[in-house]
Each structure stands twice: as structure tokens, then as C-alpha cells.
């Protein structure tokens, strides 16, 4: 099949805007707990819908007092926290356009995004962010005002809004139309300078309506979620808006190291994560079980979970022995894994990269259904999603209501519908290249099955063509390798070379326990272990396992273990944990040369 469409009856009123949901919620259910907000003493405190609306109104008044006009672009550079969401809705309330900036951005990246978008104001999180901005301030002539969250900037805005004219605030919000620009989100820049995607209020509202109506098992009145992905990313941003729209209790955290403790305190009913998070949860649990001498039990429990999930597929049925085994392991293993997520979590949304069938079945088998989806910034996050009534593990689902997906002759995925952006900011050439006759060229490669489920098989720009003319998509091999507890990241190479090879990094968090279990010094580093025969043998087994998923010509023939992991701070990963392949190739050119030496 080359095209599949899903009809919809959903509509977005011409006069609708994102800020409306905040005040609609406050009017309909003022005492509903909309947020859990961690106070300075570490305690989660409730914020009602009415209280949040009042805060939004106060900060919006401060923006008016600061002469923020309709259409003004305002940068937000911060980790995921309550103030991010508060600022988003306050800016929308006055007709402004929030421009997210990842809190890990460099001075050069800040300068590019703020200058290209023409930001007139910025809200930063920390003094360090202020210093970075100050170093490029002379190159930002349109920037008039800067507030710093950690220096009381949000409170200062709210105080400044105390004297705001209520009628003017109402008028500004009422003047915003669905077709108006809501935000400019810059792409991650894996292949060049980031491009600003213009998304309208209608784009975001339609995405929110489609998501919440299609997943009633997640978006119900008793639901709660703890958001830890960057809100600067389109996926985190959309889920934020969907949660606020549905009136679900929302918490924020950016402290990934203490995420398990936060989950147990907040007790979410569903999560939002990228595949790497699910890989880490699985790998950590497996490694701990083996370190505690319970490896055989975990491995058997894993196999039973996968088989049990596979038996839930259409036309399948779990046998009585399988159901009995599953019940035993639910008490011994699965319930403990669910408890680590807070004890109430039964679902999750995954995006950003393919999760893979193995992990999808594993998590469903232990009682955590992962709804995998697919989308880009240009499609306002998800354009395809596995739904409550239409799921196929191993795929990214069908097109969401109101979206069409087409597979081009060369295998590229094309998307059309009301979630597709209209253009790149100030970039007519790239806009014309990306949009043809209403179809957005994603750059990804995939296929549609007979029922419209989409499977991602690679990315056009990442496609490797060996010297023998074999086309190889690295995603399958890389996903399989990252599933090993000892491996953190990997990059498959081999373009114009006689065979496929791989650069592999060791997981610094997994190393101590693994080394201890294999009679190696627990404080060993990747630098000292990269050539260790025991480590190489273990990684070699992982490579052999990954190779089973591809043909002989696509198999990894050689690999190099690197002395350091790929990180966002090191520049090899984007904030959404995508590989910057050109950076890795440049940085490790000598290692690659040795593979083919």
C-alpha cells in the first residue's frame, strides 16, 4: 500500500487559541487539581485550575506592562519546570509567540535562534544562561528585555501585572485566532543549522484534540503524569498542552538521576519518554537481577512477558500454562518493575525513534502498554500513533485522525493534514523543498501494511551505500545494539566502504556493576576497558545478536569500542538524544580509518 488516510470529524474553531483551555478549565472545574508543584522544601503541592489561571493572568499582565505586543517572539530557555508551562500560556494569552531554546544550548546556538526569530524578549532559567546570552547580546539588536527565573523573574512579571487592565487582557486573548502563529520550534540540527518551524494555534489544537480523543485510556479525569522530557522539544510541548486541555494533574522534573524517587512520590498513571529511556529501564533491571544472582529468573520472566504480549495480538490467545506462568512472574518480577514507576503507571507514550518489537512486547507483557508514535517538529509531533482501538507492536501506528500518509517511489514517508506546518521561518528555499502539493517530505523511509500501520525502516540521509552498492539502514542494527546493558550508544558506518562496521560506546552507569560481576575492577573506565578481551567478547556477542536481524551483506564485520560515551554536552547527541552523525564521523575519523585499514 502506498497511501493511507484517516478521516475525522474534529474541528478547531476559527477563533480558538491555546490559552483558552486554561480559562475554560478554571470556569468549569475551578477546584480541580491541575498541577503538582514541588516547593522549595521538596514537597509536592497542589495547584488548582483556578489558581493556575490566576497565575497565568498575572504573568500575562506583566508582559503587557513590559510592552509585549501581539506577534512578538519571546524566547524561553529553561529545563522542564512549572514556570515553563506558566510562561507558555501567559505568552499565548497576550498573543505572543514563545520560542523554545534548549537549556543546554551554546552561546552560538542561542544567538542563532534569537536573531533568526527576531525575539524581542527572553526568559532564561539561570545566571549561567544569562552569562551565555550576555556574550552574544551585541548581536541581538531586537532583544529588549530579559528575565531570569532563578532570580525571581517570573515573580517580577506577576508583580508588574498587578495593575494590568482586565479588559485589555481579555481583549488581547480574544484577538488571537486559530490561524495565528503560536510558536517557532527550531529543529534539532542533526544535519546543519536548525530551521524554525512555524506552528499555528490550529496545528497544536488539532494535535491535542486528536491525541486526547484517541487515547481515552491515558487522558481521563483521574490520570496524572510527570513530565521530564524537555518542553523545548515538540513532543514534550504537545503532551503538556494535551494534559492541560484534559485537566490532568501534571508535574515537572528535570532531575533524571532522581527520576525513580520522583515517580514513586508523584505516582503517575502514564509517562512520556523516548526509546532510550525504556532501554535504560530494561537494561538497569536486567543488570541488577544478574548482579543479585537472579539473572535466570529475570531472563525467564522476560521471555514469558514477551510471549504473553505476543499472545494478545489479533488472532492469538494465551494458553493456560502461559497465563499461569505470567501470573507467577507478575508477583515475582513485573509488579516490582511497576512499583519502580510509582505503582500506578499502566501506560506510556514513546516517540522520537523506533522502540522496536522486543521492548514493546516486553513492557506490554509486564503491564505497561507503550503507545508508540511517529512524527517530527514539522508535523506538530505525532502524525501516526498506536491507539486504544488500533495497535500493532513494532509499528508506529496508523495516521491520526485527519492525517494522510503516503510512501513515495523511493520509500520516503510523505505526510499531509492539519498538523503539518505551513513553512520554515524566513526560509523559502527549504520550505519549497520540504512541501510539495500539500505533502511534507519527512526524509524518513518506511512502509505501510495493508491496514495502514506505518513501520519506520530508516532515514534517507542516514542510508549507507557500501562499495558493493548495498543500501543499509543503520537503525535496525543500532537499536539492537543499544538494547545490550553494557552498550550506551553506537553508530553504524560503511558508506562507500567494502563492509559495514560500528563505533560503540560503553554505558558508564552500567560499567561498575558489570565489571564487579566479571571480576574486573569496579572503577574501571571505558578507556581502560575498550581493548579488554572480556569486554570485547561481550560486545562481540551483542554484535552477533544484532546481525541476526539483517542480511549477511548488511552485517557488522568489525567494531571499535570508544573511550568515551556520546553525550549532548560533548556535542554528539541532540537534546532529544539523536546522533549527530557528521560530528561523530569528524571526531572519530581516525577510529573509522583503522576499521578499514
Short mmCIF file of N, CA, C and O in Angstrom, two decimals, residues 257-306:
data_model
loop_
_atom_site.label_atom_id
_atom_site.label_comp_id
_atom_site.label_asym_id
_atom_site.label_seq_id
_atom_site.Cartn_x
_atom_site.Cartn_y
_atom_site.Cartn_z
N UNK A 257 18.47 11.87 37.35
CA UNK A 257 19.18 10.98 38.28
C UNK A 257 18.28 10.53 39.43
O UNK A 257 18.46 9.44 39.98
N UNK A 258 17.33 11.37 39.81
CA UNK A 258 16.42 11.03 40.90
C UNK A 258 15.01 10.73 40.39
O UNK A 258 14.04 10.84 41.12
N UNK A 259 14.93 10.34 39.10
CA UNK A 259 13.62 10.14 38.49
C UNK A 259 12.83 9.03 39.19
O UNK A 259 11.62 9.17 39.40
N UNK A 260 13.48 7.95 39.57
CA UNK A 260 12.77 6.85 40.22
C UNK A 260 12.11 7.32 41.51
O UNK A 260 10.94 7.00 41.77
N UNK A 261 12.83 8.09 42.32
CA UNK A 261 12.26 8.61 43.56
C UNK A 261 11.10 9.56 43.26
O UNK A 261 10.06 9.53 43.95
N UNK A 262 11.25 10.40 42.25
CA UNK A 262 10.18 11.34 41.89
C UNK A 262 8.93 10.59 41.42
O UNK A 262 7.81 10.97 41.76
N UNK A 263 9.12 9.54 40.64
CA UNK A 263 7.99 8.76 40.16
C UNK A 263 7.24 8.10 41.31
O UNK A 263 6.01 8.06 41.33
N UNK A 264 7.98 7.63 42.30
CA UNK A 264 7.33 6.98 43.43
C UNK A 264 6.59 7.98 44.31
O UNK A 264 5.59 7.63 44.93
N UNK A 265 7.06 9.22 44.33
CA UNK A 265 6.36 10.26 45.09
C UNK A 265 5.13 10.76 44.33
O UNK A 265 4.05 10.92 44.91
N UNK A 266 5.29 10.99 43.04
CA UNK A 266 4.22 11.61 42.25
C UNK A 266 3.16 10.59 41.83
O UNK A 266 2.00 10.94 41.66
N UNK A 267 3.56 9.33 41.61
CA UNK A 267 2.67 8.24 41.24
C UNK A 267 1.86 8.53 39.98
O UNK A 267 0.63 8.60 40.00
N UNK A 268 2.54 8.69 38.85
CA UNK A 268 1.82 8.96 37.59
C UNK A 268 1.07 7.73 37.10
O UNK A 268 1.42 6.59 37.43
N UNK A 269 0.04 7.98 36.30
CA UNK A 269 -0.70 6.86 35.68
C UNK A 269 -0.17 6.56 34.28
O UNK A 269 -0.41 5.49 33.74
N UNK A 270 0.53 7.54 33.67
CA UNK A 270 1.19 7.28 32.39
C UNK A 270 2.41 8.17 32.26
O UNK A 270 2.56 9.16 32.99
N UNK A 271 3.31 7.80 31.35
CA UNK A 271 4.56 8.52 31.15
C UNK A 271 4.74 8.90 29.69
O UNK A 271 4.14 8.30 28.79
N UNK A 272 5.59 9.88 29.48
CA UNK A 272 6.06 10.24 28.14
C UNK A 272 7.57 10.07 28.14
O UNK A 272 8.26 10.60 29.01
N UNK A 273 8.10 9.30 27.18
CA UNK A 273 9.54 9.08 27.13
C UNK A 273 9.97 8.76 25.72
O UNK A 273 9.16 8.43 24.85
N UNK A 274 11.28 8.85 25.49
CA UNK A 274 11.87 8.42 24.23
C UNK A 274 12.37 7.00 24.41
O UNK A 274 12.56 6.53 25.54
N UNK A 275 12.59 6.26 23.33
CA UNK A 275 13.01 4.85 23.45
C UNK A 275 14.22 4.64 24.33
O UNK A 275 14.32 3.62 25.02
N UNK A 276 15.17 5.58 24.33
CA UNK A 276 16.37 5.39 25.15
C UNK A 276 16.03 5.25 26.63
O UNK A 276 16.71 4.53 27.37
N UNK A 277 14.98 5.93 27.09
CA UNK A 277 14.57 5.82 28.49
C UNK A 277 14.07 4.40 28.78
O UNK A 277 14.42 3.79 29.80
N UNK A 278 13.26 3.86 27.87
CA UNK A 278 12.76 2.49 28.06
C UNK A 278 13.91 1.48 27.99
O UNK A 278 13.92 0.49 28.72
N UNK A 279 14.87 1.73 27.11
CA UNK A 279 16.04 0.86 27.03
C UNK A 279 16.80 0.86 28.35
O UNK A 279 17.24 -0.19 28.84
N UNK A 280 16.97 2.05 28.96
CA UNK A 280 17.70 2.16 30.22
C UNK A 280 16.95 1.47 31.35
O UNK A 280 17.56 0.83 32.21
N UNK A 281 15.62 1.61 31.39
CA UNK A 281 14.82 0.94 32.42
C UNK A 281 15.02 -0.57 32.32
O UNK A 281 15.26 -1.26 33.31
N UNK A 282 14.90 -1.09 31.11
CA UNK A 282 15.07 -2.53 30.87
C UNK A 282 16.48 -2.98 31.22
O UNK A 282 16.69 -3.97 31.94
N UNK A 283 17.49 -2.28 30.70
CA UNK A 283 18.87 -2.68 30.92
C UNK A 283 19.25 -2.64 32.40
O UNK A 283 19.95 -3.53 32.90
N UNK A 284 18.80 -1.61 33.12
CA UNK A 284 19.11 -1.49 34.54
C UNK A 284 18.49 -2.62 35.33
O UNK A 284 19.14 -3.22 36.21
N UNK A 285 17.23 -2.93 35.04
CA UNK A 285 16.55 -4.02 35.75
C UNK A 285 17.23 -5.35 35.48
O UNK A 285 17.44 -6.16 36.40
N UNK A 286 17.60 -5.58 34.25
CA UNK A 286 18.26 -6.84 33.88
C UNK A 286 19.61 -6.97 34.56
O UNK A 286 19.97 -8.01 35.11
N UNK A 287 20.36 -5.88 34.53
CA UNK A 287 21.70 -5.92 35.11
C UNK A 287 21.65 -6.14 36.62
O UNK A 287 22.42 -6.92 37.19
N UNK A 288 20.71 -5.46 37.30
CA UNK A 288 20.59 -5.63 38.76
C UNK A 288 20.20 -7.05 39.11
O UNK A 288 20.70 -7.63 40.09
N UNK A 289 19.30 -7.63 38.31
CA UNK A 289 18.88 -9.00 38.58
C UNK A 289 20.07 -9.95 38.45
O UNK A 289 20.26 -10.84 39.30
N UNK A 290 20.87 -9.77 37.44
CA UNK A 290 22.03 -10.64 37.25
C UNK A 290 23.07 -10.41 38.35
O UNK A 290 23.70 -11.37 38.82
N UNK A 291 23.25 -9.16 38.75
CA UNK A 291 24.21 -8.86 39.81
C UNK A 291 23.78 -9.45 41.15
O UNK A 291 24.63 -9.81 41.98
N UNK A 292 22.46 -9.58 41.38
CA UNK A 292 21.94 -10.13 42.63
C UNK A 292 21.76 -11.64 42.58
O UNK A 292 21.16 -12.24 43.49
N UNK A 293 22.24 -12.25 41.50
CA UNK A 293 22.12 -13.69 41.39
C UNK A 293 20.75 -14.17 40.96
O UNK A 293 20.42 -15.36 41.09
N UNK A 294 19.93 -13.25 40.43
CA UNK A 294 18.57 -13.60 40.00
C UNK A 294 18.42 -13.46 38.48
O UNK A 294 17.32 -13.28 37.98
N UNK A 295 19.54 -13.58 37.79
CA UNK A 295 19.53 -13.38 36.35
C UNK A 295 18.67 -14.39 35.61
O UNK A 295 17.95 -14.04 34.67
N UNK A 296 18.75 -15.67 36.02
CA UNK A 296 17.96 -16.69 35.33
C UNK A 296 16.47 -16.44 35.49
O UNK A 296 15.68 -16.65 34.55
N UNK A 297 16.07 -15.99 36.68
CA UNK A 297 14.65 -15.68 36.93
C UNK A 297 14.21 -14.53 36.04
O UNK A 297 13.15 -14.58 35.40
N UNK A 298 15.03 -13.46 35.98
CA UNK A 298 14.67 -12.30 35.16
C UNK A 298 14.58 -12.68 33.69
O UNK A 298 13.65 -12.29 32.99
N UNK A 299 15.56 -13.43 33.21
CA UNK A 299 15.58 -13.80 31.79
C UNK A 299 14.35 -14.63 31.42
O UNK A 299 13.77 -14.45 30.33
N UNK A 300 13.95 -15.54 32.31
CA UNK A 300 12.75 -16.33 32.04
C UNK A 300 11.50 -15.45 32.10
O UNK A 300 10.61 -15.57 31.24
N UNK A 301 11.48 -14.53 33.08
CA UNK A 301 10.35 -13.60 33.20
C UNK A 301 10.24 -12.72 31.95
O UNK A 301 9.14 -12.42 31.48
N UNK A 302 11.40 -12.34 31.41
CA UNK A 302 11.41 -11.53 30.19
C UNK A 302 10.80 -12.31 29.02
O UNK A 302 9.96 -11.79 28.28
N UNK A 303 11.21 -13.56 28.87
CA UNK A 303 10.68 -14.38 27.77
C UNK A 303 9.18 -14.60 27.91
O UNK A 303 8.44 -14.54 26.92
N UNK A 304 8.72 -14.82 29.15
CA UNK A 304 7.29 -15.03 29.38
C UNK A 304 6.51 -13.75 29.09
O UNK A 304 5.42 -13.78 28.49
N UNK A 305 7.05 -12.59 29.48
CA UNK A 305 6.38 -11.31 29.22
C UNK A 305 6.21 -11.09 27.72
O UNK A 305 5.14 -10.67 27.26
N UNK A 306 7.26 -11.36 26.96
CA UNK A 306 7.20 -11.17 25.51
C UNK A 306 6.20 -12.14 24.88
O UNK A 306 5.37 -11.74 24.05
#
